[in-house]
Amino acid sequence: MMAEDAMETACRSGARAAAQRTRILQAAQKCFVEHGFHAASMATIAQTAEMSPGLIYRYFRSKSEIILAIIERQLEIVRERIGSLHVANDLAAGIADSFHAPTDCHDDMIIAPLFLETSAEATRDPQVGAAVAAVDTAVRTEFTRVLMRAREEGGYGLPEELATKRALMLLCLFEGLKVREAREPHLDHGLLESALGDILGLLLAPQSAEPAG
Amino acid sequence: MMAEDAMETACRSGARAAAQRTRILQAAQKCFVEHGFHAASMATIAQTAEMSPGLIYRYFRSKSEIILAIIERQLEIVRERIGSLHVANDLAAGIADSFHAPTDCHDDMIIAPLFLETSAEATRDPQVGAAVAAVDTAVRTEFTRVLMRAREEGGYGLPEELATKRALMLLCLFEGLKVREAREPHLDHGLLESALGDILGLLLAPQSAEPAG
DNA sequence: CGTAAGAGAATGACCGTTCATTCTACTCAT
DNA sequence: ATGAGTAGAATGAACGGTCATTCTCTTACG
């Protein structure tokens, strides 16, 4: 016979428990998008997940633990996207494709309202702030590295100083794109892709003239 | 002697009432930055304004009216900034100067956490959404107009299609800058200004080569 | 029968808002 | 001058409701 704690573990972390957890997280994400982290109530989340409020507490210690789980999942998606960015051959299209209409909703997306809410929460909650800062630094570093890497190695061969500046602007551009997604969800996709192609052509050119005064 | 209603008017909408209103709004803004629109309570706002909770309701109908007032003030600042943008001779410096450390706090600033919170709220509350959308459209139109205007008239002389694209990217860049301000409040100001000079030199050049495929 | 899963009412704290009351400052008849 | 009268300003306790969380009880299954 199994030891009690082993059985406990097998059960708690079993397939059912995992399914319940993701069910709760999906419901919570939907509610957070619709109402925000603080305006969404546990009762609403429970209703959305089609279970009783009390049951949620079997799988999560508190509401803020759920919020943190949602945020960390979003940050993980950011990490994944960045990791696969420098592999893509058409950068503009790849970036434009991360701009989503609000209708479609896979679970590997950076949801614009969650991005905004998370960024705001990061300025208040130290735990969220730390998680966001870690990913943020990693992304900025990765951007700079890709811009500096030699062209024959898949980079853009920019000198360090220029790479640092352009990585910063690129980062602002991407984050601004998420803001835009929240504000203009039905923005013309063709225009966006074309505009991105234009600006990336400028920013990632082999070498460009120095800016005027 | 004044008529009673005249005195009444002078009193209600008098200097005192106005002062109380701004006192409440300043306290509310502080609380909203610190805790967010929904997590900040009327009790906290009242305490910050050094008055009783009940008194606030003499000057504002509800909490959401206060939230809306704060948001509309922020949007007004955006309008002002945009209006005076194309007058500035050093665009990069002007933009970089709207990037604020969290310590200094005049009341003609676009506060980064409020920007995020407002953008998120706009996706939920129709009234906020409408106010934000109005300003948003105006800003994007103004950007495009400036990029299209002839150089001798203070514009940048870009053809319409290119102006549309670059205005969109410029907008994303600015909004991204606010996200960055929230995340990296102590970002090196020199680097920022230099990076902005670089990218604006590219985006606003008299005419640039078309992007590679 | 025993044990985990689940439901849903109970709990206490706190929310936005209201209201009866008190305070303050000013008018004016004496 | 002074004290009564008064109206607006301000208070803070109270209210109904809702919040996150806990508890008790039932159900289902091995």
Coordinates of C-alpha atoms (C1' of nucleotides) in Angstrom, one line a residue:
Chain A
M1 CA 0.0 0.0 0.0
M2 CA 1.1 3.5 -0.8
A3 CA 2.1 5.9 2.0
E4 CA -0.7 8.3 2.8
D5 CA 1.2 11.4 1.6
A6 CA 2.1 9.7 -1.7
M7 CA -1.5 8.9 -2.3
E8 CA -2.4 12.5 -1.3
T9 CA 0.1 13.8 -3.8
A10 CA -1.1 11.5 -6.6
C11 CA -4.6 12.7 -6.0
R12 CA -4.1 16.4 -5.4
S13 CA -1.7 16.7 -8.4
G14 CA -3.7 14.2 -10.5
A15 CA -5.3 14.8 -13.8
R16 CA -8.6 15.9 -12.3
A17 CA -7.0 18.5 -10.0
A18 CA -4.9 19.9 -12.9
A19 CA -8.1 20.1 -15.0
Q20 CA -9.9 22.0 -12.3
R21 CA -7.1 24.4 -11.9
T22 CA -7.0 25.3 -15.5
R23 CA -10.8 25.5 -15.6
I24 CA -10.6 28.0 -12.8
L25 CA -7.8 29.9 -14.4
Q26 CA -9.6 30.2 -17.7
A27 CA -12.7 31.5 -16.0
A28 CA -10.7 33.9 -13.9
Q29 CA -8.9 35.2 -17.0
K30 CA -12.2 35.8 -18.7
C31 CA -13.5 37.7 -15.7
F32 CA -10.3 39.7 -15.3
V33 CA -10.4 40.8 -18.9
E34 CA -14.1 41.8 -18.5
H35 CA -13.9 43.5 -15.2
G36 CA -10.3 43.9 -14.2
F37 CA -8.3 42.2 -11.4
H38 CA -10.0 44.0 -8.5
A39 CA -13.5 44.5 -9.8
A40 CA -13.9 40.8 -10.7
S41 CA -15.3 38.9 -7.7
M42 CA -14.7 35.4 -6.6
A43 CA -18.5 34.7 -7.0
T44 CA -18.4 35.8 -10.6
I45 CA -15.3 33.7 -11.3
A46 CA -16.9 30.7 -9.6
Q47 CA -20.1 31.2 -11.7
T48 CA -18.1 31.4 -14.9
A49 CA -16.2 28.2 -14.0
E50 CA -19.5 26.6 -13.1
M51 CA -18.6 25.7 -9.6
S52 CA -19.2 26.9 -6.1
P53 CA -17.1 29.7 -4.7
G54 CA -15.8 27.4 -1.9
L55 CA -14.5 24.9 -4.3
I56 CA -12.0 27.3 -5.8
Y57 CA -10.3 27.5 -2.4
R58 CA -9.5 23.8 -2.7
Y59 CA -7.2 24.6 -5.6
F60 CA -6.0 28.1 -4.9
R61 CA -5.1 29.6 -1.6
S62 CA -6.5 33.1 -2.4
K63 CA -7.7 35.4 -5.1
S64 CA -4.3 37.1 -5.3
E65 CA -2.7 33.7 -5.9
I66 CA -5.0 33.3 -8.9
I67 CA -4.1 36.8 -10.2
L68 CA -0.5 36.0 -9.9
A69 CA -0.9 32.7 -11.7
I70 CA -2.7 34.5 -14.6
I71 CA 0.1 37.2 -14.7
E72 CA 2.8 34.6 -14.7
R73 CA 1.2 32.7 -17.5
Q74 CA 1.0 35.9 -19.5
L75 CA 4.7 36.6 -18.8
E76 CA 5.6 33.1 -19.9
I77 CA 3.9 33.7 -23.2
V78 CA 6.0 36.9 -23.6
R79 CA 9.1 34.9 -23.0
E80 CA 8.1 32.3 -25.5
R81 CA 7.3 34.9 -28.2
I82 CA 10.6 36.7 -27.7
G83 CA 12.5 33.4 -27.8
S84 CA 11.0 32.5 -31.1
L85 CA 11.2 36.0 -32.6
H86 CA 14.7 36.0 -34.0
V87 CA 14.0 32.7 -35.7
A88 CA 11.2 34.2 -37.9
N89 CA 12.2 35.3 -41.3
D90 CA 9.5 37.9 -41.8
L91 CA 9.7 40.0 -38.6
A92 CA 7.0 42.5 -39.5
A93 CA 4.5 39.8 -40.3
G94 CA 5.4 37.9 -37.1
I95 CA 4.9 41.0 -35.0
A96 CA 1.7 42.0 -36.8
D97 CA 0.3 38.5 -36.1
S98 CA 0.7 39.0 -32.4
F99 CA -1.9 41.8 -32.8
H100 CA -5.2 40.0 -32.2
A101 CA -8.8 40.9 -32.6
P102 CA -10.7 40.6 -29.3
T103 CA -12.9 37.9 -30.7
D104 CA -10.4 35.1 -31.2
C105 CA -9.0 33.8 -28.0
H106 CA -6.4 31.0 -27.9
D107 CA -4.6 30.5 -24.6
D108 CA -1.2 31.4 -26.0
M109 CA -1.9 35.0 -26.5
I110 CA -0.8 38.2 -24.8
I111 CA -4.2 39.7 -24.0
A112 CA -4.0 43.5 -24.3
P113 CA -6.3 44.5 -21.4
L114 CA -4.4 42.0 -19.2
F115 CA -1.1 43.5 -20.3
L116 CA -2.3 46.9 -19.3
E117 CA -3.7 45.7 -16.0
T118 CA -0.6 43.8 -15.2
S119 CA 1.7 46.7 -16.0
A120 CA -0.4 48.9 -13.7
E121 CA -0.4 46.3 -10.9
A122 CA 3.3 45.9 -11.2
T123 CA 3.8 49.5 -10.0
R124 CA 1.9 48.6 -6.8
D125 CA 2.3 44.9 -5.8
P126 CA 6.0 44.1 -5.2
Q127 CA 5.5 40.4 -6.1
V128 CA 4.0 41.3 -9.5
G129 CA 6.6 44.0 -9.9
A130 CA 9.4 41.6 -9.5
A131 CA 8.0 39.1 -11.9
V132 CA 7.4 41.7 -14.5
A133 CA 10.8 43.3 -14.0
A134 CA 12.5 40.0 -14.5
V135 CA 10.8 39.4 -17.9
D136 CA 11.2 43.0 -18.9
T137 CA 15.0 42.9 -18.4
A138 CA 15.3 39.6 -20.2
V139 CA 13.4 40.9 -23.2
R140 CA 15.4 44.1 -23.4
T141 CA 18.6 42.3 -23.2
E142 CA 17.5 39.8 -25.8
F143 CA 16.5 42.6 -28.2
T144 CA 19.9 44.2 -27.8
R145 CA 21.7 40.9 -28.4
V146 CA 19.9 40.2 -31.6
L147 CA 20.5 43.7 -32.9
M148 CA 24.2 43.4 -32.1
R149 CA 24.7 39.8 -33.5
A150 CA 26.4 39.6 -36.9
R151 CA 24.1 39.4 -39.9
E152 CA 25.5 36.0 -41.0
E153 CA 24.5 34.7 -37.6
G154 CA 20.9 35.9 -38.0
G155 CA 21.4 39.2 -36.2
Y156 CA 21.5 42.7 -37.5
G157 CA 25.1 43.7 -37.0
L158 CA 24.6 47.0 -35.3
P159 CA 27.3 48.5 -33.1
E160 CA 26.6 48.2 -29.3
E161 CA 25.5 51.8 -28.7
L162 CA 23.1 52.0 -31.6
A163 CA 21.8 48.5 -30.8
T164 CA 21.0 49.6 -27.2
K165 CA 19.1 52.6 -28.4
R166 CA 17.1 50.8 -31.1
A167 CA 16.3 47.9 -28.8
L168 CA 14.8 50.4 -26.4
M169 CA 12.7 52.0 -29.2
L170 CA 11.7 48.5 -30.5
L171 CA 10.6 47.6 -27.0
C172 CA 8.5 50.8 -26.8
L173 CA 7.0 50.1 -30.2
F174 CA 5.9 46.6 -29.2
E175 CA 4.4 47.7 -25.9
G176 CA 2.7 50.6 -27.7
L177 CA 1.3 48.0 -30.1
K178 CA -0.4 46.3 -27.2
V179 CA -1.9 49.6 -26.0
R180 CA -3.1 50.1 -29.6
E181 CA -4.6 46.7 -29.6
A182 CA -6.7 47.6 -26.6
R183 CA -7.8 50.9 -28.0
E184 CA -8.3 50.0 -31.7
P185 CA -9.0 46.3 -31.8
H186 CA -10.2 46.4 -35.3
L187 CA -7.3 48.3 -36.7
D188 CA -6.7 47.4 -40.3
H189 CA -4.3 44.5 -40.3
G190 CA -2.8 45.3 -43.7
L191 CA -2.0 48.9 -42.7
L192 CA -0.4 47.6 -39.5
E193 CA 1.8 45.1 -41.3
S194 CA 2.8 47.6 -43.9
A195 CA 3.6 50.2 -41.3
L196 CA 5.7 47.7 -39.3
G197 CA 7.6 46.7 -42.4
D198 CA 8.3 50.3 -43.1
I199 CA 9.6 51.2 -39.7
L200 CA 11.5 47.9 -39.2
G201 CA 13.2 48.5 -42.6
L202 CA 14.5 51.7 -41.1
L203 CA 15.4 50.4 -37.7
L204 CA 17.1 47.2 -38.8
A205 CA 18.9 48.5 -41.9
P206 CA 22.5 47.3 -42.3
Q207 CA 23.7 50.8 -41.6
S208 CA 21.8 54.1 -41.7
A209 CA 22.8 57.7 -41.9
E210 CA 23.2 59.4 -38.6
P211 CA 20.2 61.4 -37.5
A212 CA 20.2 65.1 -38.3
G213 CA 21.2 67.4 -35.4
Chain B
M1 CA -27.1 93.8 -1.6
M2 CA -26.9 90.7 -3.7
A3 CA -30.0 88.7 -4.5
E4 CA -30.2 85.4 -2.5
D5 CA -29.8 83.2 -5.6
A6 CA -26.8 85.3 -6.7
M7 CA -25.2 84.8 -3.3
E8 CA -26.1 81.1 -3.4
T9 CA -24.4 80.8 -6.8
A10 CA -21.4 82.7 -5.7
C11 CA -21.2 80.4 -2.7
R12 CA -21.8 76.9 -4.3
S13 CA -19.7 77.6 -7.3
G14 CA -17.4 79.9 -5.4
A15 CA -13.8 79.8 -4.7
R16 CA -14.3 77.5 -1.7
A17 CA -16.3 74.9 -3.6
A18 CA -13.7 74.9 -6.4
A19 CA -10.9 74.6 -3.9
Q20 CA -12.7 71.6 -2.2
R21 CA -13.2 70.0 -5.6
T22 CA -9.6 70.2 -6.6
R23 CA -8.6 69.1 -3.1
I24 CA -10.7 65.9 -3.5
L25 CA -9.4 65.3 -7.0
Q26 CA -5.8 65.6 -6.0
A27 CA -6.3 63.2 -3.1
A28 CA -8.2 60.8 -5.4
Q29 CA -5.5 60.9 -8.0
K30 CA -2.9 60.1 -5.4
C31 CA -5.0 57.1 -4.2
F32 CA -5.7 55.9 -7.7
V33 CA -2.0 55.9 -8.6
E34 CA -1.2 54.1 -5.4
H35 CA -4.0 51.5 -5.4
G36 CA -5.9 51.7 -8.7
F37 CA -9.3 52.9 -9.5
H38 CA -11.2 50.0 -8.0
A39 CA -8.9 49.1 -5.1
A40 CA -8.9 52.7 -3.8
S41 CA -11.7 53.3 -1.3
M42 CA -13.7 56.4 -0.6
A43 CA -12.6 56.2 3.0
T44 CA -8.9 56.3 1.9
I45 CA -9.6 59.2 -0.5
A46 CA -11.4 61.1 2.3
Q47 CA -8.5 60.4 4.7
T48 CA -6.0 61.6 2.1
A49 CA -8.0 64.8 1.5
E50 CA -8.3 65.2 5.2
M51 CA -12.0 65.4 5.3
S52 CA -14.9 63.1 6.2
P53 CA -16.2 60.6 3.7
G54 CA -19.6 62.2 3.7
L55 CA -18.3 65.6 2.7
I56 CA -17.0 64.3 -0.6
Y57 CA -20.6 63.6 -1.7
R58 CA -21.4 67.3 -1.3
Y59 CA -19.0 67.9 -4.2
F60 CA -19.3 64.7 -6.3
R61 CA -22.3 62.6 -7.0
S62 CA -20.4 59.3 -6.8
K63 CA -17.0 57.6 -6.9
S64 CA -17.3 56.9 -10.6
E65 CA -17.8 60.6 -11.2
I66 CA -14.5 61.3 -9.5
I67 CA -12.8 58.6 -11.6
L68 CA -14.2 60.1 -14.8
A69 CA -13.1 63.6 -13.7
I70 CA -9.5 62.3 -13.2
I71 CA -9.6 60.5 -16.5
E72 CA -10.9 63.6 -18.4
R73 CA -8.2 65.8 -16.8
Q74 CA -5.6 63.3 -18.0
L75 CA -7.1 63.3 -21.5
E76 CA -7.1 67.1 -21.5
I77 CA -3.4 67.1 -20.8
V78 CA -2.8 64.7 -23.7
R79 CA -4.7 67.1 -26.0
E80 CA -2.6 70.1 -24.7
R81 CA 0.7 68.2 -25.2
I82 CA -0.2 67.2 -28.7
G83 CA -1.4 70.6 -29.6
S84 CA 1.9 72.1 -28.6
L85 CA 4.0 69.3 -30.1
H86 CA 4.4 70.5 -33.6
V87 CA 5.5 73.9 -32.3
A88 CA 8.5 72.5 -30.6
N89 CA 11.8 72.8 -32.5
D90 CA 13.5 69.9 -30.9
L91 CA 11.0 67.1 -31.1
A92 CA 13.1 64.4 -29.4
A93 CA 13.9 66.5 -26.4
G94 CA 10.2 67.6 -26.1
I95 CA 9.1 64.0 -26.1
A96 CA 11.8 62.8 -23.8
D97 CA 10.8 65.5 -21.3
S98 CA 7.3 64.1 -21.0
F99 CA 9.0 61.0 -19.5
H100 CA 8.9 61.7 -15.8
A101 CA 10.5 60.2 -12.8
P102 CA 7.8 59.1 -10.3
T103 CA 9.1 61.5 -7.6
D104 CA 8.3 64.9 -9.3
C105 CA 4.6 65.4 -9.7
H106 CA 3.1 68.5 -11.2
D107 CA -0.5 68.5 -12.1
D108 CA 0.0 68.9 -15.9
M109 CA 1.5 65.4 -16.3
I110 CA 0.4 62.3 -17.9
I111 CA 0.9 59.9 -15.1
A112 CA 2.0 56.5 -16.4
P113 CA 0.0 54.2 -14.0
L114 CA -3.1 56.3 -14.7
F115 CA -2.5 56.0 -18.4
L116 CA -2.4 52.2 -18.1
E117 CA -5.4 52.0 -15.8
T118 CA -7.4 54.4 -18.0
S119 CA -6.6 52.4 -21.1
A120 CA -7.7 49.2 -19.4
E121 CA -10.9 50.8 -18.1
A122 CA -11.7 52.2 -21.5
T123 CA -12.2 48.6 -22.7
R124 CA -14.9 48.1 -20.1
D125 CA -16.7 51.3 -19.2
P126 CA -18.4 52.7 -22.3
Q127 CA -18.3 56.3 -21.0
V128 CA -14.6 56.1 -20.4
G129 CA -14.2 54.3 -23.7
A130 CA -15.9 57.0 -25.6
A131 CA -13.8 59.8 -24.0
V132 CA -10.6 57.9 -24.7
A133 CA -11.6 57.1 -28.3
A134 CA -12.3 60.7 -29.0
V135 CA -8.9 61.9 -27.9
D136 CA -7.3 58.9 -29.5
T137 CA -8.7 59.7 -32.9
A138 CA -7.9 63.3 -32.6
V139 CA -4.3 62.5 -31.8
R140 CA -3.8 60.1 -34.6
T141 CA -5.3 62.5 -37.1
E142 CA -3.1 65.4 -35.8
F143 CA 0.0 63.2 -36.2
T144 CA -0.9 62.3 -39.7
R145 CA -1.6 65.9 -40.6
V146 CA 1.7 67.1 -39.3
L147 CA 3.6 64.4 -41.2
M148 CA 1.8 65.4 -44.4
R149 CA 2.1 69.1 -44.1
A150 CA 4.8 70.8 -46.3
R151 CA 8.2 71.3 -44.7
E152 CA 8.1 75.0 -45.2
E153 CA 4.9 75.1 -43.2
G154 CA 6.5 73.3 -40.2
G155 CA 5.5 69.8 -41.3
Y156 CA 7.5 66.9 -42.7
G157 CA 6.2 66.7 -46.2
L158 CA 5.5 63.0 -46.4
P159 CA 3.0 61.6 -48.9
E160 CA -0.3 60.5 -47.4
E161 CA 0.1 56.8 -47.4
L162 CA 3.5 57.0 -45.7
A163 CA 2.3 59.6 -43.3
T164 CA -0.5 57.4 -42.2
K165 CA 1.8 54.5 -41.5
R166 CA 4.4 56.5 -39.7
A167 CA 1.8 58.4 -37.7
L168 CA 0.5 55.0 -36.5
M169 CA 4.0 53.9 -35.5
L170 CA 4.8 57.2 -33.9
L171 CA 1.6 56.8 -31.8
C172 CA 2.6 53.3 -30.7
L173 CA 6.0 54.6 -29.8
F174 CA 4.6 57.3 -27.6
E175 CA 2.2 55.0 -25.9
G176 CA 4.9 52.5 -25.5
L177 CA 7.0 55.2 -23.9
K178 CA 4.4 55.6 -21.2
V179 CA 4.4 51.8 -20.5
R180 CA 8.2 52.1 -20.2
E181 CA 7.8 54.9 -17.8
A182 CA 5.7 52.8 -15.6
R183 CA 8.1 49.9 -15.8
E184 CA 11.5 51.6 -15.7
P185 CA 10.9 55.0 -14.0
H186 CA 14.6 55.6 -13.6
L187 CA 15.6 54.9 -17.2
D188 CA 18.6 56.9 -18.2
H189 CA 17.3 60.2 -19.6
G190 CA 20.3 60.7 -21.9
L191 CA 19.9 57.3 -23.5
L192 CA 16.2 57.9 -24.0
E193 CA 16.7 61.3 -25.6
S194 CA 19.5 60.0 -27.9
A195 CA 17.4 57.0 -28.9
L196 CA 14.4 59.2 -29.7
G197 CA 16.6 61.5 -31.7
D198 CA 17.9 58.5 -33.6
I199 CA 14.5 57.0 -34.4
L200 CA 12.8 60.3 -35.1
G201 CA 15.7 61.1 -37.5
L202 CA 14.7 58.0 -39.4
L203 CA 11.0 58.4 -39.3
L204 CA 10.8 62.1 -40.1
A205 CA 13.6 62.2 -42.8
P206 CA 12.7 64.2 -45.9
Q207 CA 12.5 61.0 -47.9
S208 CA 13.9 57.6 -47.1
A209 CA 14.6 54.5 -49.2
E210 CA 11.7 52.1 -49.4
P211 CA 12.0 49.1 -47.0
A212 CA 13.5 45.9 -48.2
G213 CA 11.0 43.3 -49.3
Chain C
dC1 C1' -17.3 2.4 5.4
dG2 C1' -13.9 5.9 4.6
dT3 C1' -12.3 9.5 2.1
dA4 C1' -12.0 13.1 -1.2
dA5 C1' -15.0 16.4 -4.0
dG6 C1' -18.2 19.5 -4.0
dA7 C1' -22.0 22.7 -2.7
dG8 C1' -23.7 26.5 -0.6
dA9 C1' -24.9 28.9 3.6
dA10 C1' -22.5 31.5 7.2
dT11 C1' -19.0 35.0 8.6
dG12 C1' -16.9 39.1 9.5
dA13 C1' -14.9 42.8 7.2
dC14 C1' -15.3 46.5 4.3
dC15 C1' -17.5 48.8 0.5
dG16 C1' -20.1 53.2 -1.4
dT17 C1' -23.5 56.0 0.2
dT18 C1' -26.8 58.4 3.3
dC19 C1' -28.4 60.9 7.1
dA20 C1' -29.1 63.0 11.6
dT21 C1' -26.4 65.8 13.9
dT22 C1' -22.9 69.3 15.2
dC23 C1' -20.0 73.0 14.1
dT24 C1' -18.9 77.6 12.2
dA25 C1' -19.6 82.0 10.6
dC26 C1' -22.4 85.6 9.6
dT27 C1' -26.8 88.6 10.0
dC28 C1' -29.4 91.6 12.6
dA29 C1' -32.5 93.3 16.3
dT30 C1' -31.7 95.0 20.5
Chain D
dA1 C1' -21.5 95.3 21.5
dT2 C1' -24.2 91.1 21.9
dG3 C1' -26.8 87.2 21.8
dA4 C1' -30.4 84.7 19.0
dG5 C1' -31.3 83.0 14.7
dT6 C1' -29.8 80.8 10.5
dA7 C1' -27.8 78.5 6.7
dG8 C1' -24.1 76.2 4.7
dA9 C1' -20.1 73.1 5.9
dA10 C1' -18.7 69.2 7.9
dT11 C1' -18.8 65.1 10.7
dG12 C1' -19.0 60.3 11.5
dA13 C1' -22.0 56.7 12.7
dA14 C1' -25.2 53.8 10.4
dC15 C1' -27.1 51.1 6.4
dG16 C1' -27.7 47.7 3.0
dG17 C1' -25.0 45.2 0.1
dT18 C1' -21.1 42.6 -1.4
dC19 C1' -16.6 41.1 -0.8
dA20 C1' -13.1 37.2 0.1
dT21 C1' -12.9 33.4 2.8
dT22 C1' -14.4 29.5 5.9
dC23 C1' -17.4 26.0 7.6
dT24 C1' -20.6 22.5 7.7
dC25 C1' -22.9 19.2 5.4
dT26 C1' -24.0 16.2 1.4
dT27 C1' -22.7 13.3 -2.4
dA28 C1' -20.1 9.8 -4.9
dC29 C1' -16.9 6.4 -5.3
dG30 C1' -13.3 2.8 -4.1

